[in-house]
PDB file of C-alpha atoms and ligand atoms in Angstrom:
ATOM      1  CA  UNK B   1       2.074 -15.790  -4.951  1.00 37.00           C
ATOM      2  CA  UNK B   2       5.578 -14.425  -5.408  1.00 40.00           C
ATOM      3  CA  UNK B   3       5.687 -12.199  -2.352  1.00 44.00           C
ATOM      4  CA  UNK B   4       8.726 -10.097  -1.432  1.00 49.00           C
ATOM      5  CA  UNK B   5       8.164 -10.081   2.326  1.00 52.00           C
ATOM      6  CA  UNK B   6       8.359 -13.430   4.127  1.00 47.00           C
ATOM      7  CA  UNK B   7       6.025 -14.694   6.793  1.00 53.00           C
ATOM      8  CA  UNK B   8       8.770 -15.667   9.254  1.00 64.00           C
ATOM      9  CA  UNK B   9       8.922 -14.427  12.814  1.00 73.00           C
ATOM     10  CA  UNK B  10      11.643 -11.870  12.064  1.00 71.00           C
ATOM     11  CA  UNK B  11       9.357 -10.329   9.452  1.00 70.00           C
ATOM     12  CA  UNK B  12       6.470 -10.391  11.928  1.00 69.00           C
ATOM     13  CA  UNK B  13       8.582  -8.578  14.512  1.00 67.00           C
ATOM     14  CA  UNK B  14       9.680  -6.042  11.880  1.00 62.00           C
ATOM     15  CA  UNK B  15       6.074  -5.321  10.936  1.00 64.00           C
ATOM     16  CA  UNK B  16       5.136  -4.959  14.617  1.00 62.00           C
ATOM     17  CA  UNK B  17       8.082  -2.582  15.225  1.00 59.00           C
ATOM     18  CA  UNK B  18       7.067  -0.570  12.205  1.00 60.00           C
ATOM     19  CA  UNK B  19       3.483  -0.342  13.359  1.00 55.00           C
ATOM     20  CA  UNK B  20       4.314   0.679  16.935  1.00 67.00           C
ATOM     21  CA  UNK B  21       6.686   3.410  15.835  1.00 69.00           C
ATOM     22  CA  UNK B  22       4.364   4.869  13.265  1.00 81.00           C
ATOM     23  CA  UNK B  23       1.028   4.569  15.050  1.00 86.00           C
ATOM     24  CA  UNK B  24       0.805   8.237  15.947  1.00 85.00           C
ATOM     25  CA  UNK B  25       2.021   9.503  12.568  1.00 92.00           C
ATOM     26  CA  UNK B  26      -0.229   7.307  10.446  1.00 94.00           C
ATOM     27  CA  UNK B  27      -3.275   6.531  12.549  1.00 92.00           C
ATOM     28  CA  UNK B  28      -3.973   9.361  14.976  1.00 88.00           C
ATOM     29  CA  UNK B  29      -6.683  10.686  12.642  1.00 94.00           C
ATOM     30  CA  UNK B  30      -8.376   7.343  11.872  1.00 96.00           C
ATOM     31  CA  UNK B  31     -11.405   6.667  14.088  1.00 97.00           C
ATOM     32  CA  UNK B  32     -14.707   5.193  12.962  1.00 98.00           C
ATOM     33  CA  UNK B  33     -18.112   6.113  14.422  1.00 98.00           C
ATOM     34  CA  UNK B  34     -19.791   3.841  16.962  1.00 98.00           C
ATOM     35  CA  UNK B  35     -21.698   1.039  15.305  1.00 98.00           C
ATOM     36  CA  UNK B  36     -19.926   1.268  11.954  1.00 98.00           C
ATOM     37  CA  UNK B  37     -18.843  -1.853  10.093  1.00 98.00           C
ATOM     38  CA  UNK B  38     -15.309  -1.647   8.724  1.00 98.00           C
ATOM     39  CA  UNK B  39     -13.420  -3.991   6.391  1.00 98.00           C
ATOM     40  CA  UNK B  40      -9.652  -4.167   6.818  1.00 98.00           C
ATOM     41  CA  UNK B  41      -8.297  -5.690   3.614  1.00 98.00           C
ATOM     42  CA  UNK B  42      -4.913  -7.413   3.896  1.00 98.00           C
ATOM     43  CA  UNK B  43      -4.543  -7.224   7.681  1.00 98.00           C
ATOM     44  CA  UNK B  44      -1.326  -9.270   7.704  1.00 98.00           C
ATOM     45  CA  UNK B  45      -0.211 -10.168  11.221  1.00 97.00           C
ATOM     46  CA  UNK B  46      -2.535  -7.555  12.705  1.00 96.00           C
ATOM     47  CA  UNK B  47      -0.003  -4.773  13.143  1.00 90.00           C
ATOM     48  CA  UNK B  48      -2.595  -2.123  12.215  1.00 94.00           C
ATOM     49  CA  UNK B  49      -5.618  -4.116  13.381  1.00 97.00           C
ATOM     50  CA  UNK B  50      -4.804  -3.611  17.060  1.00 95.00           C
ATOM     51  CA  UNK B  51      -4.640   0.170  16.544  1.00 94.00           C
ATOM     52  CA  UNK B  52      -7.869   0.196  14.545  1.00 97.00           C
ATOM     53  CA  UNK B  53      -9.656  -1.784  17.274  1.00 97.00           C
ATOM     54  CA  UNK B  54      -8.248   0.491  19.979  1.00 95.00           C
ATOM     55  CA  UNK B  55      -9.072   3.793  18.227  1.00 96.00           C
ATOM     56  CA  UNK B  56     -12.630   2.732  17.380  1.00 98.00           C
ATOM     57  CA  UNK B  57     -13.738   0.465  20.234  1.00 97.00           C
ATOM     58  CA  UNK B  58     -17.410   0.651  19.255  1.00 98.00           C
ATOM     59  CA  UNK B  59     -16.934  -0.065  15.557  1.00 98.00           C
ATOM     60  CA  UNK B  60     -16.855  -3.670  14.380  1.00 98.00           C
ATOM     61  CA  UNK B  61     -14.066  -4.791  12.086  1.00 98.00           C
ATOM     62  CA  UNK B  62     -13.818  -7.630   9.618  1.00 98.00           C
ATOM     63  CA  UNK B  63     -10.122  -8.176   8.895  1.00 98.00           C
ATOM     64  CA  UNK B  64      -9.192 -10.402   5.981  1.00 98.00           C
ATOM     65  CA  UNK B  65      -5.926 -11.663   4.558  1.00 98.00           C
ATOM     66  CA  UNK B  66      -5.013 -14.181   1.891  1.00 98.00           C
ATOM     67  CA  UNK B  67      -2.507 -15.816   4.252  1.00 98.00           C
ATOM     68  CA  UNK B  68      -3.991 -18.201   6.803  1.00 98.00           C
ATOM     69  CA  UNK B  69      -0.767 -18.022   8.860  1.00 98.00           C
ATOM     70  CA  UNK B  70      -1.003 -14.243   9.077  1.00 98.00           C
ATOM     71  CA  UNK B  71      -4.656 -14.469  10.144  1.00 98.00           C
ATOM     72  CA  UNK B  72      -3.655 -16.778  13.019  1.00 98.00           C
ATOM     73  CA  UNK B  73      -0.995 -14.261  14.143  1.00 97.00           C
ATOM     74  CA  UNK B  74      -3.361 -11.316  13.766  1.00 98.00           C
ATOM     75  CA  UNK B  75      -6.055 -13.036  15.835  1.00 98.00           C
ATOM     76  CA  UNK B  76      -3.519 -13.736  18.568  1.00 97.00           C
ATOM     77  CA  UNK B  77      -2.294 -10.102  18.542  1.00 97.00           C
ATOM     78  CA  UNK B  78      -5.804  -8.658  18.832  1.00 97.00           C
ATOM     79  CA  UNK B  79      -6.900 -11.130  21.521  1.00 97.00           C
ATOM     80  CA  UNK B  80      -3.790 -10.570  23.615  1.00 97.00           C
ATOM     81  CA  UNK B  81      -4.380  -6.806  23.380  1.00 96.00           C
ATOM     82  CA  UNK B  82      -7.836  -7.507  24.859  1.00 97.00           C
ATOM     83  CA  UNK B  83     -10.075  -6.456  21.957  1.00 97.00           C
ATOM     84  CA  UNK B  84     -13.187  -8.314  20.856  1.00 97.00           C
ATOM     85  CA  UNK B  85     -14.467  -6.031  18.084  1.00 98.00           C
ATOM     86  CA  UNK B  86     -12.597  -7.775  15.226  1.00 98.00           C
ATOM     87  CA  UNK B  87     -13.679 -10.831  13.234  1.00 98.00           C
ATOM     88  CA  UNK B  88     -11.018 -12.486  11.084  1.00 98.00           C
ATOM     89  CA  UNK B  89     -11.391 -14.344   7.834  1.00 98.00           C
ATOM     90  CA  UNK B  90      -8.949 -15.864   5.369  1.00 98.00           C
ATOM     91  CA  UNK B  91      -9.889 -14.421   1.977  1.00 98.00           C
ATOM     92  CA  UNK B  92      -8.544 -13.020  -1.283  1.00 98.00           C
ATOM     93  CA  UNK B  93      -9.389  -9.385  -2.023  1.00 98.00           C
ATOM     94  CA  UNK B  94     -10.169 -10.429  -5.597  1.00 98.00           C
ATOM     95  CA  UNK B  95     -12.569 -13.168  -4.544  1.00 97.00           C
ATOM     96  CA  UNK B  96     -14.612 -11.902  -1.604  1.00 97.00           C
ATOM     97  CA  UNK B  97     -18.036 -13.193  -0.602  1.00 96.00           C
ATOM     98  CA  UNK B  98     -19.413 -10.083   1.079  1.00 98.00           C
ATOM     99  CA  UNK B  99     -22.688  -8.493  -0.011  1.00 98.00           C
ATOM    100  CA  UNK B 100     -22.327  -5.330  -2.118  1.00 98.00           C
ATOM    101  CA  UNK B 101     -22.407  -2.135  -0.039  1.00 98.00           C
ATOM    102  CA  UNK B 102     -22.220  -4.095   3.226  1.00 98.00           C
ATOM    103  CA  UNK B 103     -19.473  -1.991   4.874  1.00 98.00           C
ATOM    104  CA  UNK B 104     -19.483   1.592   6.085  1.00 98.00           C
ATOM    105  CA  UNK B 105     -15.736   1.951   5.577  1.00 98.00           C
ATOM    106  CA  UNK B 106     -12.700   0.131   4.191  1.00 98.00           C
ATOM    107  CA  UNK B 107      -9.114   0.372   5.439  1.00 98.00           C
ATOM    108  CA  UNK B 108      -6.071  -0.802   3.445  1.00 98.00           C
ATOM    109  CA  UNK B 109      -2.466  -0.400   4.586  1.00 98.00           C
ATOM    110  CA  UNK B 110       0.727  -1.519   2.818  1.00 97.00           C
ATOM    111  CA  UNK B 111      -1.231  -3.871   0.553  1.00 98.00           C
ATOM    112  CA  UNK B 112      -1.737  -2.155  -2.837  1.00 98.00           C
ATOM    113  CA  UNK B 113       2.059  -1.959  -3.238  1.00 98.00           C
ATOM    114  CA  UNK B 114       2.105  -5.771  -3.529  1.00 98.00           C
ATOM    115  CA  UNK B 115      -0.694  -6.149  -6.067  1.00 98.00           C
ATOM    116  CA  UNK B 116      -0.307  -6.254  -9.840  1.00 98.00           C
ATOM    117  CA  UNK B 117      -3.831  -4.847 -10.209  1.00 98.00           C
ATOM    118  CA  UNK B 118      -4.262  -2.219  -7.481  1.00 98.00           C
ATOM    119  CA  UNK B 119      -6.889  -0.504  -9.633  1.00 98.00           C
ATOM    120  CA  UNK B 120      -8.989  -3.684  -9.747  1.00 98.00           C
ATOM    121  CA  UNK B 121      -8.588  -4.137  -5.981  1.00 98.00           C
ATOM    122  CA  UNK B 122      -9.887  -0.615  -5.399  1.00 98.00           C
ATOM    123  CA  UNK B 123     -12.874  -1.199  -7.607  1.00 98.00           C
ATOM    124  CA  UNK B 124     -13.697  -4.490  -5.804  1.00 98.00           C
ATOM    125  CA  UNK B 125     -13.388  -2.749  -2.430  1.00 98.00           C
ATOM    126  CA  UNK B 126     -15.467   0.212  -3.614  1.00 98.00           C
ATOM    127  CA  UNK B 127     -18.341  -2.114  -4.490  1.00 98.00           C
ATOM    128  CA  UNK B 128     -18.455  -3.237  -0.839  1.00 98.00           C
ATOM    129  CA  UNK B 129     -18.736   0.285   0.600  1.00 98.00           C
ATOM    130  CA  UNK B 130     -22.106   1.926   1.261  1.00 98.00           C
ATOM    131  CA  UNK B 131     -22.768   5.233  -0.475  1.00 98.00           C
ATOM    132  CA  UNK B 132     -21.300   7.962   1.726  1.00 98.00           C
ATOM    133  CA  UNK B 133     -18.704   5.582   3.197  1.00 98.00           C
ATOM    134  CA  UNK B 134     -14.953   5.964   2.896  1.00 98.00           C
ATOM    135  CA  UNK B 135     -11.831   4.120   1.921  1.00 98.00           C
ATOM    136  CA  UNK B 136      -8.553   4.841   3.713  1.00 98.00           C
ATOM    137  CA  UNK B 137      -5.359   3.735   1.985  1.00 98.00           C
ATOM    138  CA  UNK B 138      -1.846   4.025   3.413  1.00 98.00           C
ATOM    139  CA  UNK B 139       1.213   3.218   1.293  1.00 98.00           C
ATOM    140  CA  UNK B 140       4.909   4.053   1.322  1.00 98.00           C
ATOM    141  CA  UNK B 141       7.018   5.250  -1.598  1.00 98.00           C
ATOM    142  CA  UNK B 142      10.653   4.188  -1.742  1.00 98.00           C
ATOM    143  CA  UNK B 143      11.429   7.100  -4.065  1.00 98.00           C
ATOM    144  CA  UNK B 144      10.873   9.348  -1.055  1.00 98.00           C
ATOM    145  CA  UNK B 145      13.928   8.006   0.754  1.00 98.00           C
ATOM    146  CA  UNK B 146      16.786  10.398   1.393  1.00 98.00           C
ATOM    147  CA  UNK B 147      19.362  10.620   4.114  1.00 98.00           C
ATOM    148  CA  UNK B 148      22.620  11.996   5.461  1.00 98.00           C
ATOM    149  CA  UNK B 149      25.333  11.022   4.782  1.00 98.00           C
ATOM    150  CA  UNK B 150      24.079  10.432   1.253  1.00 98.00           C
ATOM    151  CA  UNK B 151      25.331   7.237  -0.402  1.00 98.00           C
ATOM    152  CA  UNK B 152      25.031   5.915  -3.922  1.00 98.00           C
ATOM    153  CA  UNK B 153      25.522   2.379  -2.583  1.00 98.00           C
ATOM    154  CA  UNK B 154      22.586   2.801  -0.192  1.00 98.00           C
ATOM    155  CA  UNK B 155      20.330   4.019  -3.013  1.00 98.00           C
ATOM    156  CA  UNK B 156      21.415   1.010  -5.112  1.00 98.00           C
ATOM    157  CA  UNK B 157      20.508  -1.388  -2.281  1.00 98.00           C
ATOM    158  CA  UNK B 158      17.088   0.279  -1.950  1.00 98.00           C
ATOM    159  CA  UNK B 159      16.627  -0.026  -5.721  1.00 98.00           C
ATOM    160  CA  UNK B 160      17.021  -3.815  -5.360  1.00 98.00           C
ATOM    161  CA  UNK B 161      13.814  -3.900  -3.317  1.00 98.00           C
ATOM    162  CA  UNK B 162      12.091  -1.679  -5.894  1.00 98.00           C
ATOM    163  CA  UNK B 163      13.171  -3.956  -8.767  1.00 98.00           C
ATOM    164  CA  UNK B 164      12.251  -7.179  -6.939  1.00 98.00           C
ATOM    165  CA  UNK B 165       8.854  -5.845  -5.947  1.00 98.00           C
ATOM    166  CA  UNK B 166       8.251  -4.853  -9.566  1.00 98.00           C
ATOM    167  CA  UNK B 167       9.292  -8.328 -10.746  1.00 97.00           C
ATOM    168  CA  UNK B 168       6.780  -9.778  -8.267  1.00 97.00           C
ATOM    169  CA  UNK B 169       4.062  -7.611  -9.826  1.00 98.00           C
ATOM    170  CA  UNK B 170       4.029  -4.870  -7.184  1.00 98.00           C
ATOM    171  CA  UNK B 171       5.113  -1.253  -6.940  1.00 98.00           C
ATOM    172  CA  UNK B 172       7.316   0.033  -4.092  1.00 98.00           C
ATOM    173  CA  UNK B 173       6.717   3.594  -5.284  1.00 98.00           C
ATOM    174  CA  UNK B 174       2.920   3.476  -5.251  1.00 98.00           C
ATOM    175  CA  UNK B 175       2.501   6.157  -2.564  1.00 98.00           C
ATOM    176  CA  UNK B 176       2.670   8.959  -5.124  1.00 98.00           C
ATOM    177  CA  UNK B 177      -0.063   7.239  -7.173  1.00 98.00           C
ATOM    178  CA  UNK B 178      -2.777   7.105  -4.538  1.00 98.00           C
ATOM    179  CA  UNK B 179      -4.574  10.198  -5.780  1.00 98.00           C
ATOM    180  CA  UNK B 180      -4.781   9.031  -9.418  1.00 98.00           C
ATOM    181  CA  UNK B 181      -5.649   5.469  -8.357  1.00 98.00           C
ATOM    182  CA  UNK B 182      -8.536   6.535  -6.102  1.00 98.00           C
ATOM    183  CA  UNK B 183      -9.655   9.047  -8.659  1.00 98.00           C
ATOM    184  CA  UNK B 184      -9.728   6.441 -11.469  1.00 98.00           C
ATOM    185  CA  UNK B 185     -11.628   4.060  -9.189  1.00 98.00           C
ATOM    186  CA  UNK B 186     -14.340   6.718  -8.946  1.00 98.00           C
ATOM    187  CA  UNK B 187     -13.936   7.893  -5.352  1.00 98.00           C
ATOM    188  CA  UNK B 188     -14.785  11.504  -4.625  1.00 98.00           C
ATOM    189  CA  UNK B 189     -13.572  14.103  -2.084  1.00 98.00           C
ATOM    190  CA  UNK B 190     -10.149  12.464  -2.207  1.00 98.00           C
ATOM    191  CA  UNK B 191      -7.639  13.846   0.245  1.00 98.00           C
ATOM    192  CA  UNK B 192      -4.035  12.641   0.258  1.00 98.00           C
ATOM    193  CA  UNK B 193      -1.709  13.620   3.060  1.00 98.00           C
ATOM    194  CA  UNK B 194       2.010  12.861   2.941  1.00 98.00           C
ATOM    195  CA  UNK B 195       3.343  11.687   6.317  1.00 97.00           C
ATOM    196  CA  UNK B 196       7.058  12.166   6.510  1.00 97.00           C
ATOM    197  CA  UNK B 197       9.097  10.190   8.983  1.00 97.00           C
ATOM    198  CA  UNK B 198      12.046  12.380   9.877  1.00 96.00           C
ATOM    199  CA  UNK B 199      14.726  10.723  12.009  1.00 96.00           C
ATOM    200  CA  UNK B 200      17.835  12.095  13.676  1.00 96.00           C
ATOM    201  CA  UNK B 201      19.613  11.000  16.839  1.00 95.00           C
ATOM    202  CA  UNK B 202      17.481  13.298  18.999  1.00 93.00           C
ATOM    203  CA  UNK B 203      14.714  10.695  18.363  1.00 90.00           C
ATOM    204  CA  UNK B 204      16.373   7.453  19.482  1.00 90.00           C
ATOM    205  CA  UNK B 205      13.116   5.447  19.351  1.00 88.00           C
ATOM    206  CA  UNK B 206      12.776   6.310  15.652  1.00 92.00           C
ATOM    207  CA  UNK B 207      16.463   5.581  14.985  1.00 94.00           C
ATOM    208  CA  UNK B 208      15.862   2.081  16.388  1.00 92.00           C
ATOM    209  CA  UNK B 209      12.225   1.560  15.453  1.00 90.00           C
ATOM    210  CA  UNK B 210      12.273   3.047  11.969  1.00 94.00           C
ATOM    211  CA  UNK B 211      15.720   3.637  10.414  1.00 96.00           C
ATOM    212  CA  UNK B 212      17.234   0.392  11.687  1.00 96.00           C
ATOM    213  CA  UNK B 213      14.453  -2.062  12.532  1.00 93.00           C
ATOM    214  CA  UNK B 214      11.939  -1.091   9.879  1.00 92.00           C
ATOM    215  CA  UNK B 215      13.519   0.379   6.786  1.00 97.00           C
ATOM    216  CA  UNK B 216      17.064  -0.971   6.804  1.00 98.00           C
ATOM    217  CA  UNK B 217      15.875  -4.382   8.071  1.00 97.00           C
ATOM    218  CA  UNK B 218      13.420  -4.510   5.174  1.00 96.00           C
ATOM    219  CA  UNK B 219      16.106  -3.746   2.588  1.00 98.00           C
ATOM    220  CA  UNK B 220      18.515  -6.172   4.287  1.00 98.00           C
ATOM    221  CA  UNK B 221      15.782  -8.799   4.021  1.00 97.00           C
ATOM    222  CA  UNK B 222      15.979  -8.899   0.213  1.00 98.00           C
ATOM    223  CA  UNK B 223      19.753  -9.611   0.188  1.00 98.00           C
ATOM    224  CA  UNK B 224      19.589 -13.267  -0.867  1.00 98.00           C
ATOM    225  CA  UNK B 225      16.830 -12.737  -3.398  1.00 98.00           C
ATOM    226  CA  UNK B 226      18.655  -9.767  -4.943  1.00 98.00           C
ATOM    227  CA  UNK B 227      21.930 -11.690  -5.187  1.00 98.00           C
ATOM    228  CA  UNK B 228      20.185 -14.728  -6.654  1.00 98.00           C
ATOM    229  CA  UNK B 229      18.403 -12.528  -9.194  1.00 97.00           C
ATOM    230  CA  UNK B 230      21.798 -11.116 -10.206  1.00 98.00           C
ATOM    231  CA  UNK B 231      20.703  -7.493  -9.864  1.00 97.00           C
ATOM    232  CA  UNK B 232      23.603  -6.591  -7.546  1.00 98.00           C
ATOM    233  CA  UNK B 233      26.767  -8.189  -6.178  1.00 98.00           C
ATOM    234  CA  UNK B 234      27.294  -8.913  -2.495  1.00 98.00           C
ATOM    235  CA  UNK B 235      29.991  -6.262  -1.988  1.00 98.00           C
ATOM    236  CA  UNK B 236      27.845  -3.477  -3.417  1.00 98.00           C
ATOM    237  CA  UNK B 237      24.745  -4.623  -1.514  1.00 98.00           C
ATOM    238  CA  UNK B 238      26.545  -4.949   1.820  1.00 98.00           C
ATOM    239  CA  UNK B 239      28.112  -1.505   1.356  1.00 98.00           C
ATOM    240  CA  UNK B 240      24.627  -0.087   0.794  1.00 98.00           C
ATOM    241  CA  UNK B 241      23.328  -1.688   3.989  1.00 98.00           C
ATOM    242  CA  UNK B 242      26.348  -0.465   5.939  1.00 98.00           C
ATOM    243  CA  UNK B 243      25.695   3.060   4.635  1.00 98.00           C
ATOM    244  CA  UNK B 244      22.033   2.851   5.639  1.00 98.00           C
ATOM    245  CA  UNK B 245      23.082   1.899   9.191  1.00 98.00           C
ATOM    246  CA  UNK B 246      25.552   4.801   9.034  1.00 98.00           C
ATOM    247  CA  UNK B 247      22.578   7.205   8.771  1.00 98.00           C
ATOM    248  CA  UNK B 248      21.508   5.932  12.217  1.00 98.00           C
ATOM    249  CA  UNK B 249      24.646   7.253  13.895  1.00 98.00           C
ATOM    250  CA  UNK B 250      24.750  10.409  16.004  1.00 98.00           C
ATOM    251  CA  UNK B 251      25.143  12.849  13.073  1.00 98.00           C
ATOM    252  CA  UNK B 252      22.937  10.844  10.681  1.00 98.00           C
ATOM    253  CA  UNK B 253      19.514  11.792   9.278  1.00 98.00           C
ATOM    254  CA  UNK B 254      16.909   9.592   7.590  1.00 98.00           C
ATOM    255  CA  UNK B 255      13.686  10.633   5.816  1.00 98.00           C
ATOM    256  CA  UNK B 256      10.854   8.582   4.330  1.00 98.00           C
ATOM    257  CA  UNK B 257       7.347   9.562   3.317  1.00 98.00           C
ATOM    258  CA  UNK B 258       4.150   7.539   3.606  1.00 98.00           C
ATOM    259  CA  UNK B 259       0.997   8.662   1.839  1.00 98.00           C
ATOM    260  CA  UNK B 260      -2.421   8.415   3.444  1.00 98.00           C
ATOM    261  CA  UNK B 261      -5.443   8.813   1.197  1.00 98.00           C
ATOM    262  CA  UNK B 262      -9.098   9.010   2.123  1.00 98.00           C
ATOM    263  CA  UNK B 263     -11.797   8.897  -0.545  1.00 98.00           C
ATOM    264  CA  UNK B 264     -15.594   8.812  -0.355  1.00 98.00           C
ATOM    265  CA  UNK B 265     -18.004   6.654  -2.312  1.00 98.00           C
ATOM    266  CA  UNK B 266     -20.666   8.980  -3.630  1.00 96.00           C
TER     267      UNK B 266
HETATM  268  C1  SAM L   1       2.978  -5.845   3.896  1.00 73.24           C
HETATM  269  S1  SAM L   1       1.622  -6.772   4.471  1.00 73.24           S
HETATM  270  C2  SAM L   1       0.730  -5.499   5.317  1.00 73.24           C
HETATM  271  C3  SAM L   1      -0.098  -6.040   6.421  1.00 73.24           C
HETATM  272  C4  SAM L   1      -0.822  -5.009   7.274  1.00 73.24           C
HETATM  273  N1  SAM L   1      -1.852  -4.298   6.525  1.00 73.24           N
HETATM  274  C5  SAM L   1       0.148  -4.037   7.867  1.00 73.24           C
HETATM  275  O1  SAM L   1       0.102  -2.846   7.514  1.00 73.24           O
HETATM  276  O2  SAM L   1       0.961  -4.455   8.687  1.00 73.24           O
HETATM  277  C6  SAM L   1       0.618  -7.103   3.035  1.00 73.24           C
HETATM  278  C7  SAM L   1      -0.474  -8.116   3.304  1.00 73.24           C
HETATM  279  O3  SAM L   1      -1.358  -8.180   2.184  1.00 73.24           O
HETATM  280  C8  SAM L   1      -1.762  -9.533   2.051  1.00 73.24           C
HETATM  281  N2  SAM L   1      -2.282  -9.751   0.700  1.00 73.24           N
HETATM  282  C9  SAM L   1      -1.586  -9.710  -0.462  1.00 73.24           C
HETATM  283  N3  SAM L   1      -2.394  -9.985  -1.495  1.00 73.24           N
HETATM  284  C10 SAM L   1      -3.633 -10.193  -0.986  1.00 73.24           C
HETATM  285  C11 SAM L   1      -4.897 -10.518  -1.553  1.00 73.24           C
HETATM  286  N4  SAM L   1      -5.040 -10.691  -2.864  1.00 73.24           N
HETATM  287  N5  SAM L   1      -5.949 -10.657  -0.731  1.00 73.24           N
HETATM  288  C12 SAM L   1      -5.819 -10.500   0.602  1.00 73.24           C
HETATM  289  N6  SAM L   1      -4.642 -10.187   1.202  1.00 73.24           N
HETATM  290  C13 SAM L   1      -3.569 -10.036   0.417  1.00 73.24           C
HETATM  291  C14 SAM L   1      -0.518 -10.325   2.368  1.00 73.24           C
HETATM  292  O4  SAM L   1      -0.818 -11.676   2.712  1.00 73.24           O
HETATM  293  C15 SAM L   1       0.068  -9.521   3.521  1.00 73.24           C
HETATM  294  O5  SAM L   1      -0.366  -9.997   4.766  1.00 73.24           O
END
């Protein structure tokens, strides 16, 4: 699979940073009833799994990912956080062996953006949910990025990630499509809530945890691939990255919006 994000330890740390910083914003309202069975599809290195397990200690989770290496990391993260309500399995969303309607709820975070057939993934996942159960989907949207000081170079660097993700079959601007995607998949009572991350220097943990270590690190991470693909030259790309770091200075401002959707299977 041609996957934009790597599986190296720097990427793991970035995903952990991202998760810790955004836990409150994205997850405060996700808790599953005692005894419910929840599928987390595409758990990665377990950045969200730990929060899921913590917020719903009496629910049982099955967390799957196509990457065996990520599953190993995720298992380690959940065990070292002291939770025992998660079972892990290496599996492909498009080739799962679970019984139809065998889960009360499904949770998917930062996964649909990497799939060339997010609509098919939603329909597969829907078939696994019991009637009356829910799906929760969280995705970002790079088109929601704006900042001060504004910079054309920074927008061009961000566009590199958008183009590369598209070339790999994904969509870095999928956040805005969650409502139509869930709707087309046949979910009902769909509710989408935009979650804006607003960062200025009065929030130093977000300046570090989000502007620098999550967003800018992610864009910086595509440098070699973008140069190799010939979609930008090194001077323009490096200027863009420098301008993104500039938004993390004392007078800088950075905004990004995630979209969280919940739909019900009726
Ligand atoms: C950006 S990571 C997000 C991980 C985690 N949900 C999080 O929010 O930190 C996307 C994950 O989706 C997984 N993935 C991609 N395609 C998949 C598929 N077809 N089946 C299962 N997992 C998949 C990748 O291996 C990767 O771990």
